[in-house]
Amino acid sequence: MLGMGEGMDALVVAGLVFVCLFGGAIAGMGASRKLKEQHLSKETQEAVKLAVGMVAAMASLILGLMTASVKGNFDTTSRDVQQYATYLITLDLSLRHYGPDANPARDALRGYTQHALDETWPADATKTLVNSDVSEQTLSHVGHMVRALEPKTPDQVELKTEALDRYKSLAALRWVLIEESAVQVPPIFTVVLIVWLTFIFMSFGLFSPVNSVSVSIFLLCALSLGGAIFLILEMSTPFDGIIIIPPDAMLKALQHMVK
């Protein structure tokens, strides 16, 4: 499928982030107890803080870019799904106004819409399909039926032209949605971010006192960042996972067709 199934599993990566960050902090705490006093001097702390600050700034930049990218793509895909549903409704309206001769095309369009809903938002989320040969052939069949219409009046000529325009827009937007569903966070971004964050947590643990409060804070921070990475990776697959674009617009389009 197009989505997390072909990339990194969001939950696994989030778990890896938590383990690396919390483990790094604990490793830093353990290392501080074995280092000699001169290695933990105030001057050393200042030097480490300066270096870590630079890495933290870069990590924040990468995290911000990843968030903005996936959120922008998610919002764009959501708008395109709504536009897609609008094209389905307007195409159906054109065929409805055309008259009884267009009823077979309307039935085919209704069947395509139902099929698209079943594939993109199935009851079993593990079987999500954004692109399939069956969907492509079904939509193409709708186009053939629209082109085969033989208008007998000037109004029907205009409605056929209108329906063909709607169909072309629909077919083009379908491929846009397929491409948008395949956009993912580059794995190298995630790997680099995990390495940088682990280094930062190790430096924090190196100069932190070993007590339950410090350990608890590091635990919560690691969980928070793991959750942030999870959300980013989830939103990078808008039709797959826990955070998905709802099918409301497509369901309304289907309901409009059966009236």
CSV table of C-alpha atoms in Angstrom, one decimal:
chain,number,residue,atom,x,y,z
A,1,MET,CA,0.0,0.0,0.0
A,2,LEU,CA,1.0,3.6,-0.3
A,3,GLY,CA,1.8,4.7,3.2
A,4,MET,CA,3.5,3.5,6.3
A,5,GLY,CA,3.5,-0.1,5.2
A,6,GLU,CA,6.2,0.8,2.7
A,7,GLY,CA,8.1,3.0,5.0
A,8,MET,CA,8.9,3.1,8.7
A,9,ASP,CA,6.3,2.0,11.2
A,10,ALA,CA,5.5,5.0,13.2
A,11,LEU,CA,5.0,3.2,16.5
A,12,VAL,CA,8.2,1.3,16.2
A,13,VAL,CA,10.2,4.4,15.4
A,14,ALA,CA,8.6,6.3,18.3
A,15,GLY,CA,9.6,3.4,20.6
A,16,LEU,CA,13.1,3.5,19.2
A,17,VAL,CA,13.2,7.3,19.9
A,18,PHE,CA,12.1,6.7,23.5
A,19,VAL,CA,14.6,4.0,24.1
A,20,CYS,CA,17.5,5.9,22.6
A,21,LEU,CA,16.8,9.2,24.4
A,22,PHE,CA,16.1,7.7,27.8
A,23,GLY,CA,18.9,5.2,27.4
A,24,GLY,CA,21.2,8.1,26.5
A,25,ALA,CA,20.3,10.0,29.6
A,26,ILE,CA,20.8,7.0,31.8
A,27,ALA,CA,24.1,6.3,30.1
A,28,GLY,CA,25.2,9.9,30.7
A,29,MET,CA,24.4,9.6,34.4
A,30,GLY,CA,26.3,6.3,34.6
A,31,ALA,CA,29.3,7.8,32.8
A,32,SER,CA,29.4,10.8,35.2
A,33,ARG,CA,30.0,8.5,38.1
A,34,LYS,CA,33.1,7.0,36.4
A,35,LEU,CA,34.7,10.2,35.2
A,36,LYS,CA,37.4,12.0,37.1
A,37,GLU,CA,36.5,15.3,38.8
A,38,GLN,CA,38.4,17.5,36.3
A,39,HIS,CA,36.2,16.1,33.5
A,40,LEU,CA,33.1,17.4,35.3
A,41,SER,CA,34.4,20.9,36.1
A,42,LYS,CA,32.4,24.1,35.5
A,43,GLU,CA,34.5,24.9,32.5
A,44,THR,CA,33.8,21.5,31.0
A,45,GLN,CA,30.1,22.0,31.6
A,46,GLU,CA,30.1,25.3,29.8
A,47,ALA,CA,32.0,23.9,26.8
A,48,VAL,CA,29.6,21.0,26.6
A,49,LYS,CA,26.5,23.3,26.9
A,50,LEU,CA,27.8,25.4,24.1
A,51,ALA,CA,28.3,22.4,21.8
A,52,VAL,CA,25.0,20.8,22.7
A,53,GLY,CA,23.2,24.1,22.2
A,54,MET,CA,24.3,24.2,18.6
A,55,VAL,CA,23.1,20.6,18.1
A,56,ALA,CA,19.9,21.4,19.9
A,57,ALA,CA,19.3,24.3,17.6
A,58,MET,CA,19.8,22.1,14.5
A,59,ALA,CA,17.6,19.4,15.9
A,60,SER,CA,14.8,21.9,16.6
A,61,LEU,CA,15.1,23.2,13.0
A,62,ILE,CA,14.9,19.7,11.5
A,63,LEU,CA,11.9,18.8,13.8
A,64,GLY,CA,10.2,22.0,12.8
A,65,LEU,CA,10.7,21.4,9.1
A,66,MET,CA,9.4,17.8,9.4
A,67,THR,CA,6.3,19.0,11.3
A,68,ALA,CA,5.6,21.8,8.8
A,69,SER,CA,6.1,19.5,5.8
A,70,VAL,CA,3.8,16.7,7.0
A,71,LYS,CA,1.2,19.1,8.3
A,72,GLY,CA,1.1,21.0,5.1
A,73,ASN,CA,0.8,17.8,3.0
A,74,PHE,CA,-1.9,16.5,5.3
A,75,ASP,CA,-4.0,19.7,5.0
A,76,THR,CA,-3.5,19.8,1.3
A,77,THR,CA,-4.6,16.2,0.8
A,78,SER,CA,-7.6,16.8,3.0
A,79,ARG,CA,-8.7,19.8,0.8
A,80,ASP,CA,-8.1,17.7,-2.3
A,81,VAL,CA,-10.3,14.9,-1.0
A,82,GLN,CA,-13.1,17.5,-0.4
A,83,GLN,CA,-12.5,18.8,-3.9
A,84,TYR,CA,-12.6,15.3,-5.3
A,85,ALA,CA,-16.0,14.7,-3.6
A,86,THR,CA,-17.2,18.0,-5.1
A,87,TYR,CA,-16.2,16.8,-8.6
A,88,LEU,CA,-18.1,13.6,-8.1
A,89,ILE,CA,-21.2,15.4,-7.1
A,90,THR,CA,-21.1,17.9,-10.0
A,91,LEU,CA,-20.4,15.1,-12.5
A,92,ASP,CA,-23.4,13.2,-11.2
A,93,LEU,CA,-25.5,16.4,-11.4
A,94,SER,CA,-24.6,16.9,-15.0
A,95,LEU,CA,-25.5,13.3,-15.9
A,96,ARG,CA,-28.7,13.5,-13.9
A,97,HIS,CA,-29.8,16.6,-15.8
A,98,TYR,CA,-28.8,15.0,-19.1
A,99,GLY,CA,-31.7,12.6,-18.8
A,100,PRO,CA,-32.4,8.8,-18.7
A,101,ASP,CA,-29.8,8.1,-21.3
A,102,ALA,CA,-27.1,9.0,-18.8
A,103,ASN,CA,-28.4,6.6,-16.1
A,104,PRO,CA,-25.9,3.8,-16.9
A,105,ALA,CA,-23.1,6.3,-16.6
A,106,ARG,CA,-24.5,7.5,-13.2
A,107,ASP,CA,-24.7,3.9,-12.0
A,108,ALA,CA,-21.1,3.4,-13.0
A,109,LEU,CA,-20.0,6.6,-11.2
A,110,ARG,CA,-21.9,5.5,-8.1
A,111,GLY,CA,-20.2,2.1,-8.2
A,112,TYR,CA,-16.8,3.8,-8.6
A,113,THR,CA,-17.4,6.0,-5.6
A,114,GLN,CA,-18.5,3.1,-3.4
A,115,HIS,CA,-15.4,1.1,-4.6
A,116,ALA,CA,-13.1,4.1,-3.8
A,117,LEU,CA,-14.6,4.3,-0.3
A,118,ASP,CA,-14.2,0.6,0.3
A,119,GLU,CA,-10.5,0.6,-0.8
A,120,THR,CA,-9.3,3.9,0.7
A,121,TRP,CA,-11.3,3.6,4.0
A,122,PRO,CA,-11.8,-0.1,4.5
A,123,ALA,CA,-13.2,-1.7,7.7
A,124,ASP,CA,-9.8,-3.4,8.0
A,125,ALA,CA,-7.3,-0.5,8.1
A,126,THR,CA,-4.4,-2.9,7.2
A,127,LYS,CA,-6.0,-3.3,3.7
A,128,THR,CA,-6.0,0.4,2.7
A,129,LEU,CA,-5.4,1.0,-1.0
A,130,VAL,CA,-5.1,4.5,-2.4
A,131,ASN,CA,-4.2,3.3,-5.9
A,132,SER,CA,-5.4,0.1,-7.6
A,133,ASP,CA,-5.9,-1.1,-11.2
A,134,VAL,CA,-9.5,-1.9,-10.4
A,135,SER,CA,-10.2,1.7,-9.4
A,136,GLU,CA,-8.4,3.1,-12.5
A,137,GLN,CA,-10.4,0.8,-14.8
A,138,THR,CA,-13.7,1.6,-13.1
A,139,LEU,CA,-13.2,5.3,-13.4
A,140,SER,CA,-12.0,4.9,-17.0
A,141,HIS,CA,-15.2,3.0,-17.8
A,142,VAL,CA,-17.2,6.0,-16.5
A,143,GLY,CA,-15.3,8.2,-18.9
A,144,HIS,CA,-16.0,5.9,-21.8
A,145,MET,CA,-19.7,5.9,-21.0
A,146,VAL,CA,-19.8,9.7,-20.8
A,147,ARG,CA,-18.0,10.0,-24.2
A,148,ALA,CA,-20.5,7.5,-25.7
A,149,LEU,CA,-23.5,9.7,-24.9
A,150,GLU,CA,-25.3,10.9,-28.1
A,151,PRO,CA,-26.9,14.2,-27.3
A,152,LYS,CA,-30.2,15.1,-29.1
A,153,THR,CA,-30.7,18.6,-27.9
A,154,PRO,CA,-28.5,21.7,-27.5
A,155,ASP,CA,-28.9,21.3,-23.7
A,156,GLN,CA,-27.7,17.8,-23.8
A,157,VAL,CA,-24.7,18.8,-25.9
A,158,GLU,CA,-23.8,21.4,-23.3
A,159,LEU,CA,-24.3,18.9,-20.4
A,160,LYS,CA,-22.2,16.3,-22.1
A,161,THR,CA,-19.4,18.8,-22.5
A,162,GLU,CA,-19.8,19.8,-18.9
A,163,ALA,CA,-19.7,16.2,-17.8
A,164,LEU,CA,-16.5,15.5,-19.8
A,165,ASP,CA,-14.8,18.5,-18.2
A,166,ARG,CA,-15.8,17.3,-14.8
A,167,TYR,CA,-14.5,13.8,-15.6
A,168,LYS,CA,-11.2,15.1,-16.8
A,169,SER,CA,-10.8,17.2,-13.6
A,170,LEU,CA,-11.7,14.1,-11.5
A,171,ALA,CA,-9.2,11.9,-13.3
A,172,ALA,CA,-6.4,14.5,-12.9
A,173,LEU,CA,-7.2,15.1,-9.2
A,174,ARG,CA,-7.2,11.3,-8.6
A,175,TRP,CA,-3.5,11.1,-9.6
A,176,VAL,CA,-2.7,14.2,-7.4
A,177,LEU,CA,-4.2,12.4,-4.4
A,178,ILE,CA,-2.2,9.2,-5.2
A,179,GLU,CA,1.0,11.2,-5.3
A,180,GLU,CA,0.2,13.1,-2.1
A,181,SER,CA,-0.5,9.8,-0.3
A,182,ALA,CA,3.0,8.6,-1.2
A,183,VAL,CA,4.8,11.6,0.4
A,184,GLN,CA,6.8,10.4,3.4
A,185,VAL,CA,9.4,11.8,5.8
A,186,PRO,CA,12.8,11.0,4.4
A,187,PRO,CA,14.2,8.2,6.7
A,188,ILE,CA,17.6,9.9,6.9
A,189,PHE,CA,15.9,12.9,8.6
A,190,THR,CA,14.5,10.6,11.2
A,191,VAL,CA,17.8,8.8,11.8
A,192,VAL,CA,19.8,12.0,12.1
A,193,LEU,CA,17.3,13.5,14.4
A,194,ILE,CA,17.4,10.4,16.7
A,195,VAL,CA,21.2,10.5,16.8
A,196,TRP,CA,21.2,14.3,17.7
A,197,LEU,CA,18.6,13.9,20.3
A,198,THR,CA,20.3,11.0,21.9
A,199,PHE,CA,23.6,13.0,22.1
A,200,ILE,CA,21.7,15.9,23.7
A,201,PHE,CA,20.1,13.6,26.3
A,202,MET,CA,23.5,12.0,27.1
A,203,SER,CA,24.9,15.4,27.7
A,204,PHE,CA,22.0,16.3,30.0
A,205,GLY,CA,22.5,13.1,32.0
A,206,LEU,CA,26.2,13.6,32.2
A,207,PHE,CA,25.8,16.7,34.5
A,208,SER,CA,22.6,15.8,36.2
A,209,PRO,CA,22.3,14.4,39.7
A,210,VAL,CA,21.4,10.8,40.0
A,211,ASN,CA,18.0,10.8,41.7
A,212,SER,CA,14.4,9.8,41.1
A,213,VAL,CA,13.4,13.3,40.0
A,214,SER,CA,16.0,13.6,37.3
A,215,VAL,CA,15.2,10.1,36.0
A,216,SER,CA,11.5,10.8,36.0
A,217,ILE,CA,12.0,14.1,34.1
A,218,PHE,CA,14.2,12.4,31.5
A,219,LEU,CA,11.6,9.6,31.2
A,220,LEU,CA,8.8,12.1,30.5
A,221,CYS,CA,10.9,14.1,28.1
A,222,ALA,CA,11.8,11.0,26.1
A,223,LEU,CA,8.1,10.0,26.0
A,224,SER,CA,7.1,13.4,24.8
A,225,LEU,CA,9.7,13.5,22.0
A,226,GLY,CA,8.8,9.9,21.0
A,227,GLY,CA,5.2,10.9,20.9
A,228,ALA,CA,6.1,13.9,18.7
A,229,ILE,CA,7.9,11.7,16.2
A,230,PHE,CA,5.0,9.3,16.2
A,231,LEU,CA,2.6,12.1,15.3
A,232,ILE,CA,4.8,13.3,12.5
A,233,LEU,CA,5.2,9.9,11.0
A,234,GLU,CA,1.5,9.2,11.3
A,235,MET,CA,0.5,12.4,9.6
A,236,SER,CA,2.9,11.7,6.7
A,237,THR,CA,0.5,8.9,5.6
A,238,PRO,CA,-2.9,10.6,5.4
A,239,PHE,CA,-4.8,7.5,4.4
A,240,ASP,CA,-3.1,5.0,6.7
A,241,GLY,CA,-2.6,4.6,10.5
A,242,ILE,CA,-4.3,6.2,13.4
A,243,ILE,CA,-4.4,9.8,12.1
A,244,ILE,CA,-6.1,9.7,8.8
A,245,ILE,CA,-8.2,12.0,6.6
A,246,PRO,CA,-11.9,11.2,7.4
A,247,PRO,CA,-14.1,9.9,4.6
A,248,ASP,CA,-17.0,12.3,5.4
A,249,ALA,CA,-16.8,14.2,2.1
A,250,MET,CA,-16.8,11.0,0.0
A,251,LEU,CA,-19.7,9.6,2.0
A,252,LYS,CA,-21.8,12.8,1.4
A,253,ALA,CA,-21.0,12.5,-2.3
A,254,LEU,CA,-22.2,8.9,-2.3
A,255,GLN,CA,-25.4,9.8,-0.4
A,256,HIS,CA,-26.1,12.6,-2.9
A,257,MET,CA,-25.8,10.2,-5.8
A,258,VAL,CA,-28.4,7.8,-4.4
A,259,LYS,CA,-31.1,10.4,-4.0
